[in-house]
Short mmCIF file of C-alpha atoms and ligand atoms in Angstrom, two decimals:
data_model
loop_
_atom_site.label_atom_id
_atom_site.label_comp_id
_atom_site.label_asym_id
_atom_site.label_seq_id
_atom_site.Cartn_x
_atom_site.Cartn_y
_atom_site.Cartn_z
CA MET Y 16 -146.66 18.59 -26.24
CA TRP Y 17 -149.02 19.82 -28.12
CA TYR Y 18 -150.76 22.61 -26.35
CA LEU Y 19 -154.18 23.51 -26.69
CA ASP Y 20 -155.45 25.19 -23.50
CA ALA Y 21 -155.44 28.43 -25.16
CA ASN Y 22 -158.09 29.63 -23.28
CA ALA Y 23 -156.57 28.37 -19.60
CA THR Y 24 -153.37 30.62 -20.42
CA GLU Y 25 -152.09 31.49 -24.10
CA PRO Y 26 -148.12 30.47 -25.06
CA LEU Y 27 -146.39 33.73 -24.26
CA ARG Y 28 -145.81 36.20 -27.47
CA PRO Y 29 -141.93 36.87 -27.78
CA ALA Y 30 -142.78 40.58 -28.25
CA ALA Y 31 -144.22 40.38 -24.80
CA ARG Y 32 -141.29 38.40 -23.39
CA ASP Y 33 -138.79 40.76 -24.50
CA ALA Y 34 -140.87 43.80 -23.33
CA ALA Y 35 -141.38 42.03 -19.97
CA ILE Y 36 -137.72 41.29 -19.74
CA ALA Y 37 -136.82 44.89 -20.38
CA ALA Y 38 -138.46 46.34 -17.83
CA LEU Y 39 -138.05 43.83 -15.29
CA GLU Y 40 -134.31 45.15 -15.68
CA SER Y 41 -135.25 48.51 -15.02
CA LEU Y 42 -134.53 50.03 -11.80
CA GLY Y 43 -137.76 51.98 -10.31
CA ASN Y 44 -141.04 52.21 -8.83
CA PRO Y 45 -143.02 54.19 -11.09
CA SER Y 46 -144.25 56.10 -8.17
CA SER Y 47 -140.95 57.57 -7.32
CA VAL Y 48 -140.23 60.88 -8.16
CA HIS Y 49 -136.21 60.32 -9.12
CA GLN Y 50 -134.90 59.70 -12.23
CA ALA Y 51 -135.15 55.63 -12.05
CA GLY Y 52 -138.79 55.90 -10.87
CA ARG Y 53 -139.37 58.62 -13.68
CA ALA Y 54 -137.85 55.63 -16.09
CA ALA Y 55 -140.45 53.07 -14.28
CA ARG Y 56 -143.02 55.44 -14.85
CA ARG Y 57 -142.79 56.08 -18.59
CA ILE Y 58 -142.61 51.66 -18.73
CA LEU Y 59 -145.93 52.02 -17.12
CA GLU Y 60 -147.67 55.31 -19.12
CA ASP Y 61 -146.28 53.76 -22.46
CA SER Y 62 -147.81 50.56 -21.53
CA ARG Y 63 -151.29 52.57 -20.99
CA GLU Y 64 -151.19 54.38 -24.06
CA ARG Y 65 -150.72 51.17 -26.37
CA VAL Y 66 -153.43 49.29 -24.71
CA ALA Y 67 -155.73 52.62 -24.96
CA GLN Y 68 -154.60 52.58 -28.87
CA HIS Y 69 -155.30 49.22 -29.40
CA LEU Y 70 -158.54 49.29 -27.52
CA LYS Y 71 -159.98 52.46 -28.87
CA ALA Y 72 -159.80 53.89 -25.75
CA THR Y 73 -158.10 57.29 -23.79
CA PRO Y 74 -155.36 56.37 -21.68
CA GLN Y 75 -157.58 58.17 -18.56
CA GLN Y 76 -160.10 54.93 -18.76
CA ILE Y 77 -157.34 52.17 -18.22
CA VAL Y 78 -157.10 50.86 -14.89
CA PHE Y 79 -154.28 48.15 -14.51
CA THR Y 80 -154.97 45.37 -12.52
CA SER Y 81 -153.88 42.06 -11.22
CA GLY Y 82 -156.03 40.40 -14.25
CA ALA Y 83 -159.87 39.93 -15.28
CA THR Y 84 -160.90 38.63 -12.24
CA GLU Y 85 -159.82 41.85 -10.47
CA ALA Y 86 -161.09 43.64 -12.85
CA ASN Y 87 -164.27 42.28 -13.10
CA ALA Y 88 -164.58 42.43 -9.32
CA LEU Y 89 -163.47 46.55 -9.72
CA ALA Y 90 -166.59 47.03 -12.37
CA ILE Y 91 -169.01 45.44 -10.35
CA HIS Y 92 -167.42 46.81 -6.65
CA ALA Y 93 -167.27 50.36 -8.59
CA LEU Y 94 -170.50 50.25 -10.80
CA GLY Y 95 -173.33 47.85 -9.29
CA ALA Y 96 -173.16 49.60 -5.54
CA GLY Y 97 -177.07 50.67 -5.38
CA ARG Y 98 -178.30 48.74 -8.45
CA PRO Y 99 -179.96 45.64 -8.86
CA ILE Y 100 -176.80 42.96 -10.81
CA LEU Y 101 -177.87 40.87 -13.32
CA ILE Y 102 -175.49 38.50 -14.79
CA GLY Y 103 -175.36 35.87 -17.72
CA SER Y 104 -175.89 32.44 -16.53
CA THR Y 105 -172.55 31.37 -18.44
CA GLU Y 106 -170.18 33.97 -17.15
CA HIS Y 107 -167.15 32.75 -15.70
CA ASP Y 108 -167.09 32.47 -11.95
CA ALA Y 109 -164.56 35.63 -11.80
CA VAL Y 110 -168.39 37.17 -12.85
CA ARG Y 111 -170.52 35.40 -10.48
CA ALA Y 112 -168.56 34.80 -7.37
CA ALA Y 113 -168.11 38.64 -7.25
CA ALA Y 114 -171.94 39.02 -7.76
CA PRO Y 115 -173.51 36.90 -5.27
CA GLY Y 116 -177.20 37.18 -5.08
CA ALA Y 117 -177.37 38.43 -8.66
CA VAL Y 118 -180.37 37.86 -11.57
CA ALA Y 119 -179.25 35.14 -13.68
CA ILE Y 120 -179.82 35.98 -16.82
CA PRO Y 121 -180.90 32.68 -18.91
CA VAL Y 122 -179.27 31.64 -22.39
CA ASP Y 123 -180.44 29.05 -24.85
CA ARG Y 124 -179.17 25.78 -26.40
CA ASN Y 125 -176.57 27.79 -27.75
CA GLY Y 126 -175.80 29.62 -25.13
CA LEU Y 127 -177.26 33.12 -26.36
CA VAL Y 128 -179.52 35.49 -24.45
CA ASP Y 129 -183.05 36.45 -25.39
CA PRO Y 130 -182.86 39.79 -26.56
CA ALA Y 131 -186.71 39.72 -25.53
CA ARG Y 132 -185.59 38.16 -22.13
CA LEU Y 133 -183.18 40.23 -21.23
CA ASN Y 134 -185.66 43.34 -22.16
CA THR Y 135 -187.91 41.64 -19.20
CA LEU Y 136 -185.78 41.24 -16.95
CA LEU Y 137 -184.64 45.06 -17.05
CA ALA Y 138 -188.42 46.05 -17.20
CA ALA Y 139 -188.57 44.17 -13.59
CA HIS Y 140 -184.87 45.41 -12.66
CA PRO Y 141 -184.58 49.23 -14.02
CA ASP Y 142 -181.08 51.02 -13.59
CA ALA Y 143 -178.90 47.67 -13.63
CA LEU Y 144 -175.51 46.68 -13.43
CA VAL Y 145 -175.81 44.13 -16.31
CA CYS Y 146 -172.58 41.78 -16.80
CA LEU Y 147 -172.37 39.73 -20.04
CA MET Y 148 -168.84 37.77 -21.06
CA ALA Y 149 -167.82 38.87 -24.96
CA ALA Y 150 -166.67 35.36 -25.55
CA ASN Y 151 -167.42 32.24 -23.34
CA ASN Y 152 -164.28 30.57 -21.93
CA GLU Y 153 -165.80 27.05 -22.13
CA THR Y 154 -167.62 27.38 -25.33
CA GLY Y 155 -166.13 30.20 -27.05
CA VAL Y 156 -169.91 31.53 -28.14
CA LEU Y 157 -170.21 35.41 -28.59
CA HIS Y 158 -172.88 37.31 -26.91
CA ASP Y 159 -174.31 40.27 -29.23
CA ILE Y 160 -172.78 43.01 -26.95
CA ALA Y 161 -173.92 45.55 -29.27
CA ALA Y 162 -177.84 44.56 -28.86
CA ALA Y 163 -177.54 43.98 -25.06
CA ALA Y 164 -176.10 47.79 -25.02
CA GLU Y 165 -178.99 48.81 -26.81
CA ILE Y 166 -181.28 47.51 -24.39
CA CYS Y 167 -179.43 48.15 -21.23
CA ALA Y 168 -179.33 51.80 -22.98
CA ALA Y 169 -183.38 51.75 -23.65
CA HIS Y 170 -183.78 51.42 -19.03
CA ALA Y 171 -180.91 53.34 -17.64
CA ALA Y 172 -178.62 49.98 -17.10
CA LEU Y 173 -174.90 49.50 -17.72
CA LEU Y 174 -173.27 46.98 -19.65
CA HIS Y 175 -170.12 45.46 -18.18
CA VAL Y 176 -168.45 43.23 -20.62
CA ASP Y 177 -165.85 40.23 -19.69
CA ALA Y 178 -163.88 40.38 -22.62
CA ALA Y 179 -161.00 38.04 -21.04
CA GLN Y 180 -161.16 35.36 -23.81
CA ALA Y 181 -162.05 38.25 -26.43
CA ALA Y 182 -159.47 40.90 -26.49
CA GLY Y 183 -156.34 40.12 -28.49
CA ARG Y 184 -158.97 37.45 -30.75
CA LEU Y 185 -161.53 39.70 -32.05
CA PRO Y 186 -161.13 43.14 -33.04
CA ALA Y 187 -163.98 44.84 -31.37
CA ASP Y 188 -164.58 48.31 -29.58
CA TRP Y 189 -166.58 47.56 -26.43
CA LEU Y 190 -166.74 50.65 -25.20
CA ALA Y 191 -168.31 52.45 -28.88
CA LEU Y 192 -170.93 49.45 -28.40
CA GLY Y 193 -171.93 51.00 -25.37
CA ALA Y 194 -170.73 49.24 -22.50
CA VAL Y 195 -169.24 51.13 -20.13
CA SER Y 196 -166.53 48.79 -18.97
CA PHE Y 197 -164.85 45.93 -19.82
CA ALA Y 198 -162.23 43.51 -18.54
CA ILE Y 199 -159.54 42.19 -20.33
CA SER Y 200 -156.34 39.64 -19.51
CA GLY Y 201 -152.75 40.03 -20.09
CA HIS Y 202 -151.84 36.16 -20.10
CA LYS Y 203 -155.22 35.22 -21.91
CA LEU Y 204 -153.49 37.34 -25.08
CA GLY Y 205 -149.63 36.17 -25.14
CA GLY Y 206 -148.36 38.02 -22.15
CA PRO Y 207 -147.50 37.22 -19.41
CA MET Y 208 -149.72 36.43 -16.20
CA GLY Y 209 -150.14 38.34 -12.68
CA ALA Y 210 -151.30 41.90 -15.26
CA GLY Y 211 -154.99 42.68 -16.55
CA ALA Y 212 -157.10 45.69 -17.04
CA LEU Y 213 -160.37 47.27 -16.93
CA ILE Y 214 -161.17 49.99 -19.27
CA LEU Y 215 -164.03 51.93 -17.53
CA ASN Y 216 -165.63 55.27 -19.36
CA SER Y 217 -166.60 56.68 -15.75
CA LYS Y 218 -165.20 59.75 -14.27
CA GLU Y 219 -165.89 58.09 -10.06
CA VAL Y 220 -164.34 54.88 -9.15
CA THR Y 221 -164.87 53.48 -5.79
CA PRO Y 222 -161.35 51.25 -5.21
CA LEU Y 223 -161.71 47.55 -4.09
CA ILE Y 224 -158.17 48.05 -3.27
CA ARG Y 225 -156.92 51.25 -1.45
CA GLY Y 226 -153.50 52.01 -0.68
CA GLY Y 227 -151.21 54.25 -2.22
CA GLY Y 228 -152.89 55.99 -5.05
CA GLN Y 229 -151.95 54.43 -7.64
CA GLU Y 230 -153.78 53.92 -10.72
CA ARG Y 231 -155.41 57.86 -9.85
CA GLY Y 232 -156.21 56.16 -6.60
CA TRP Y 233 -158.60 53.52 -8.32
CA ARG Y 234 -156.50 50.48 -7.61
CA GLY Y 235 -153.84 50.89 -4.76
CA GLY Y 236 -150.38 48.96 -4.55
CA THR Y 237 -147.24 49.01 -6.55
CA PRO Y 238 -147.94 47.56 -10.35
CA ALA Y 239 -146.67 44.84 -12.04
CA LEU Y 240 -144.60 46.68 -14.39
CA PRO Y 241 -143.10 43.52 -15.82
CA ALA Y 242 -146.31 42.14 -16.49
CA ILE Y 243 -148.19 45.41 -17.86
CA ALA Y 244 -145.58 46.28 -20.20
CA GLY Y 245 -145.74 42.32 -21.61
CA LEU Y 246 -149.77 42.72 -22.12
CA ALA Y 247 -149.21 46.02 -23.87
CA ALA Y 248 -146.64 44.20 -25.93
CA ALA Y 249 -148.98 41.32 -26.82
CA LEU Y 250 -152.25 43.10 -27.63
CA GLY Y 251 -150.44 44.66 -30.63
CA GLU Y 252 -149.21 41.23 -31.91
CA PRO Y 253 -151.45 40.16 -35.39
CA TYR Y 254 -153.89 37.30 -34.72
CA ASP Y 255 -154.58 34.63 -37.54
CA ALA Y 256 -158.18 34.16 -36.77
CA ALA Y 257 -159.06 32.33 -40.23
CA LYS Y 258 -156.00 29.78 -40.27
CA ILE Y 259 -156.57 29.62 -36.57
CA ALA Y 260 -160.48 28.71 -37.58
CA SER Y 261 -159.72 26.34 -40.23
CA TYR Y 262 -157.76 23.74 -37.50
CA ARG Y 263 -160.47 23.86 -35.46
CA ASP Y 264 -163.30 23.32 -38.49
CA GLU Y 265 -161.35 19.95 -39.16
CA ILE Y 266 -160.43 18.83 -35.67
CA GLU Y 267 -164.46 19.13 -34.87
CA ALA Y 268 -165.33 17.96 -38.18
CA PHE Y 269 -163.32 14.68 -37.62
CA CYS Y 270 -164.97 14.58 -33.73
CA ILE Y 271 -168.41 14.95 -34.80
CA GLY Y 272 -168.29 12.33 -37.15
CA LEU Y 273 -167.00 10.10 -34.00
CA GLY Y 274 -170.50 11.02 -32.41
CA ALA Y 275 -169.24 14.18 -30.54
CA ILE Y 276 -171.37 17.23 -30.01
CA VAL Y 277 -170.32 20.46 -30.19
CA ALA Y 278 -171.62 22.67 -27.75
CA GLY Y 279 -172.61 26.06 -29.19
CA ARG Y 280 -171.73 25.52 -32.42
CA ARG Y 281 -174.76 26.98 -33.87
CA ALA Y 282 -173.55 30.45 -31.96
CA PRO Y 283 -171.30 32.96 -33.50
CA ARG Y 284 -167.85 31.67 -32.19
CA LEU Y 285 -164.20 32.28 -30.86
CA PRO Y 286 -162.29 30.97 -33.83
CA ASN Y 287 -159.80 29.03 -31.46
CA THR Y 288 -162.47 26.99 -28.85
CA MET Y 289 -164.16 23.88 -29.19
CA CYS Y 290 -166.24 22.09 -26.82
CA LEU Y 291 -166.62 18.60 -27.34
CA ALA Y 292 -169.01 16.12 -25.99
CA MET Y 293 -168.73 12.87 -26.13
CA PRO Y 294 -172.06 10.60 -24.84
CA GLY Y 295 -171.47 8.38 -22.17
CA LEU Y 296 -167.99 9.11 -21.80
CA LYS Y 297 -166.50 10.72 -19.26
CA ALA Y 298 -164.33 13.94 -19.69
CA ASP Y 299 -161.86 13.28 -17.38
CA THR Y 300 -161.13 9.52 -19.26
CA GLN Y 301 -160.63 11.79 -21.92
CA LEU Y 302 -158.69 14.45 -20.60
CA ILE Y 303 -156.40 12.04 -19.12
CA GLY Y 304 -156.20 10.03 -22.79
CA LEU Y 305 -155.29 12.62 -24.35
CA ASP Y 306 -152.87 13.82 -22.03
CA LEU Y 307 -150.92 10.72 -22.39
CA ALA Y 308 -151.18 11.65 -26.25
CA GLY Y 309 -149.24 14.91 -25.30
CA ILE Y 310 -152.16 16.48 -25.69
CA ALA Y 311 -152.99 18.93 -23.29
CA VAL Y 312 -156.63 20.02 -23.23
CA SER Y 313 -159.22 20.96 -20.45
CA ALA Y 314 -162.31 19.86 -18.97
CA GLY Y 315 -165.99 21.76 -18.82
CA ALA Y 316 -165.05 24.45 -15.72
CA ALA Y 317 -162.21 22.61 -14.17
CA CYS Y 318 -159.08 25.02 -15.16
CA SER Y 319 -159.50 27.18 -12.06
CA SER Y 320 -159.32 24.54 -9.71
CA GLY Y 321 -157.57 21.03 -11.11
CA LYS Y 322 -160.53 19.32 -10.76
CA VAL Y 323 -163.05 17.93 -13.16
CA ALA Y 324 -166.35 19.01 -11.95
CA ALA Y 325 -169.64 18.92 -14.40
CA SER Y 326 -169.95 22.23 -15.93
CA HIS Y 327 -172.31 25.38 -15.19
CA VAL Y 328 -172.19 26.73 -18.39
CA LEU Y 329 -173.04 23.60 -20.37
CA THR Y 330 -176.15 23.50 -17.84
CA ALA Y 331 -176.82 26.43 -18.35
CA MET Y 332 -177.42 25.89 -21.99
CA GLY Y 333 -179.57 22.59 -21.19
CA TRP Y 334 -176.61 20.06 -21.52
CA SER Y 335 -176.48 18.96 -17.91
CA ASP Y 336 -177.12 15.17 -19.42
CA LEU Y 337 -173.77 16.10 -21.58
CA ALA Y 338 -172.28 18.59 -18.55
CA GLY Y 339 -169.96 15.61 -17.88
CA ASN Y 340 -168.87 14.54 -20.67
CA ALA Y 341 -167.20 17.41 -22.67
CA ILE Y 342 -163.63 18.46 -23.31
CA ARG Y 343 -162.55 22.08 -24.00
CA VAL Y 344 -160.21 22.77 -26.63
CA SER Y 345 -158.83 25.61 -27.18
CA LEU Y 346 -155.96 26.47 -29.90
CA PRO Y 347 -153.13 28.78 -28.96
CA TRP Y 348 -152.14 31.88 -31.43
CA ASN Y 349 -149.22 29.68 -32.68
CA ALA Y 350 -151.00 26.66 -33.76
CA ALA Y 351 -149.21 25.01 -36.86
CA ALA Y 352 -151.11 22.66 -38.73
CA ASP Y 353 -149.70 19.18 -37.80
CA LEU Y 354 -151.71 19.86 -34.21
CA VAL Y 355 -154.90 18.65 -36.37
CA PRO Y 356 -153.54 15.13 -37.50
CA ALA Y 357 -152.34 14.76 -34.03
CA PHE Y 358 -155.29 15.92 -32.25
CA THR Y 359 -157.53 13.73 -34.58
CA ALA Y 360 -155.38 10.53 -34.00
CA ALA Y 361 -155.21 10.72 -30.30
CA TYR Y 362 -159.09 11.62 -29.77
CA GLU Y 363 -159.79 8.42 -31.83
CA THR Y 364 -157.40 6.03 -30.15
CA VAL Y 365 -159.26 7.46 -26.50
CA ILE Y 366 -163.00 6.65 -28.17
CA SER Y 367 -161.88 3.50 -29.59
CA ARG Y 368 -159.85 2.39 -26.35
CA ALA Y 369 -163.46 3.47 -24.71
CA ALA Y 370 -165.72 1.40 -26.76
CA ARG Y 371 -163.73 -1.68 -25.81
CA HIS Y 372 -163.74 -0.61 -21.91
CA PRO Y 373 -166.82 0.83 -21.50
CA GLN Y 374 -167.44 3.33 -18.45
CA LYS Y 375 -170.23 1.56 -15.65
CA VAL Y 376 -171.08 4.91 -14.62
CA THR Y 377 -171.39 7.99 -17.55
CA GLY Y 378 -172.02 11.93 -16.88
N1 LIG H 401 -162.93 35.72 -17.21
C1 LIG H 401 -162.71 34.73 -18.63
C2 LIG H 401 -164.26 34.62 -19.35
C3 LIG H 401 -162.02 33.90 -18.06
O1 LIG H 401 -161.84 32.74 -19.39
C4 LIG H 401 -160.95 33.99 -17.52
C5 LIG H 401 -160.01 33.18 -16.80
O2 LIG H 401 -159.99 31.94 -17.18
C6 LIG H 401 -160.87 35.13 -16.04
C7 LIG H 401 -162.37 35.98 -16.43
C8 LIG H 401 -160.06 35.13 -14.76
O3 LIG H 401 -159.24 35.87 -15.74
P1 LIG H 401 -157.88 35.90 -15.08
O4 LIG H 401 -156.89 34.58 -14.88
O5 LIG H 401 -156.67 37.47 -15.25
O6 LIG H 401 -157.73 36.61 -12.84
#
């Protein structure tokens, strides 16, 4: 099987597996005062230091969570209280669901926010909490976080960044760029599922989950030590962005030759992500055809629910006519050159089969 669905979850990094297994085999709860507890606490605090070091934060700024969904929810809960909330119209459901009633920040056809538009929105909603993702999960489009942070600062607004797809793939320093917080997810960067973190430049936090005072009282509950140790180990692993982008470019050029449209292609993007829309051919037909050929991709926003629905991301970008025709191909960190001919051959077969058996209903 060729696994080209890394934005759903990256394959586990060997270093993350080793760190997680070592933590699984250790005894003790980090909150216990005896030796075993202290050993577990050491794993937790070493992991925190490693994460802080890689993300250019301090250990005190790291709150471990169950993943990026919880980290985003915590940020919005902790920072958004009493403020208007503005969110990008292509944000992940983790952010959209945590901010019901938020004002949407429109994007252009490339998936980018117009700085002048953000400025106008903030003039009408000063002191807001603005949520913008660093990298979009469906298109890979990168928002200009530095520019957004500057506009937010001019309006005394706070900027929270969902960096779930960017962390581990882009060397970025979101706090230094001016964000007040950002969310990451362990399994999106080659760690195990079950851990994420909110990196937060704020002294006061209203917790979302209260309990035994873990994470300095900011997030109750026993931390998932193996997943956290794996996250910290995965963050330190190299990522060959140039190699992965070269495979992506080869695949895109081939698919464009067959008539596909690549959403967000003119914007700065992650090296591994392509959103391929084939006019007239339903996403689920493409997905199933590729799956039969042993190639795993996803369709639109389907990754969370398992069902294929039209993508709100493409709709927000003005591609609603193609929102039901797009698949997401996201190359994993360990992508090898042979995936390019494997994918292009399978895609060509799917397209030519569809040409022989046209679909009655499109979109
Ligand atoms: N934010 C983005 C951009 C994502 O792509 C995802 C997962 O698909 C999430 C948040 C949620 O991450 P998690 O699975 O760690 O809760």
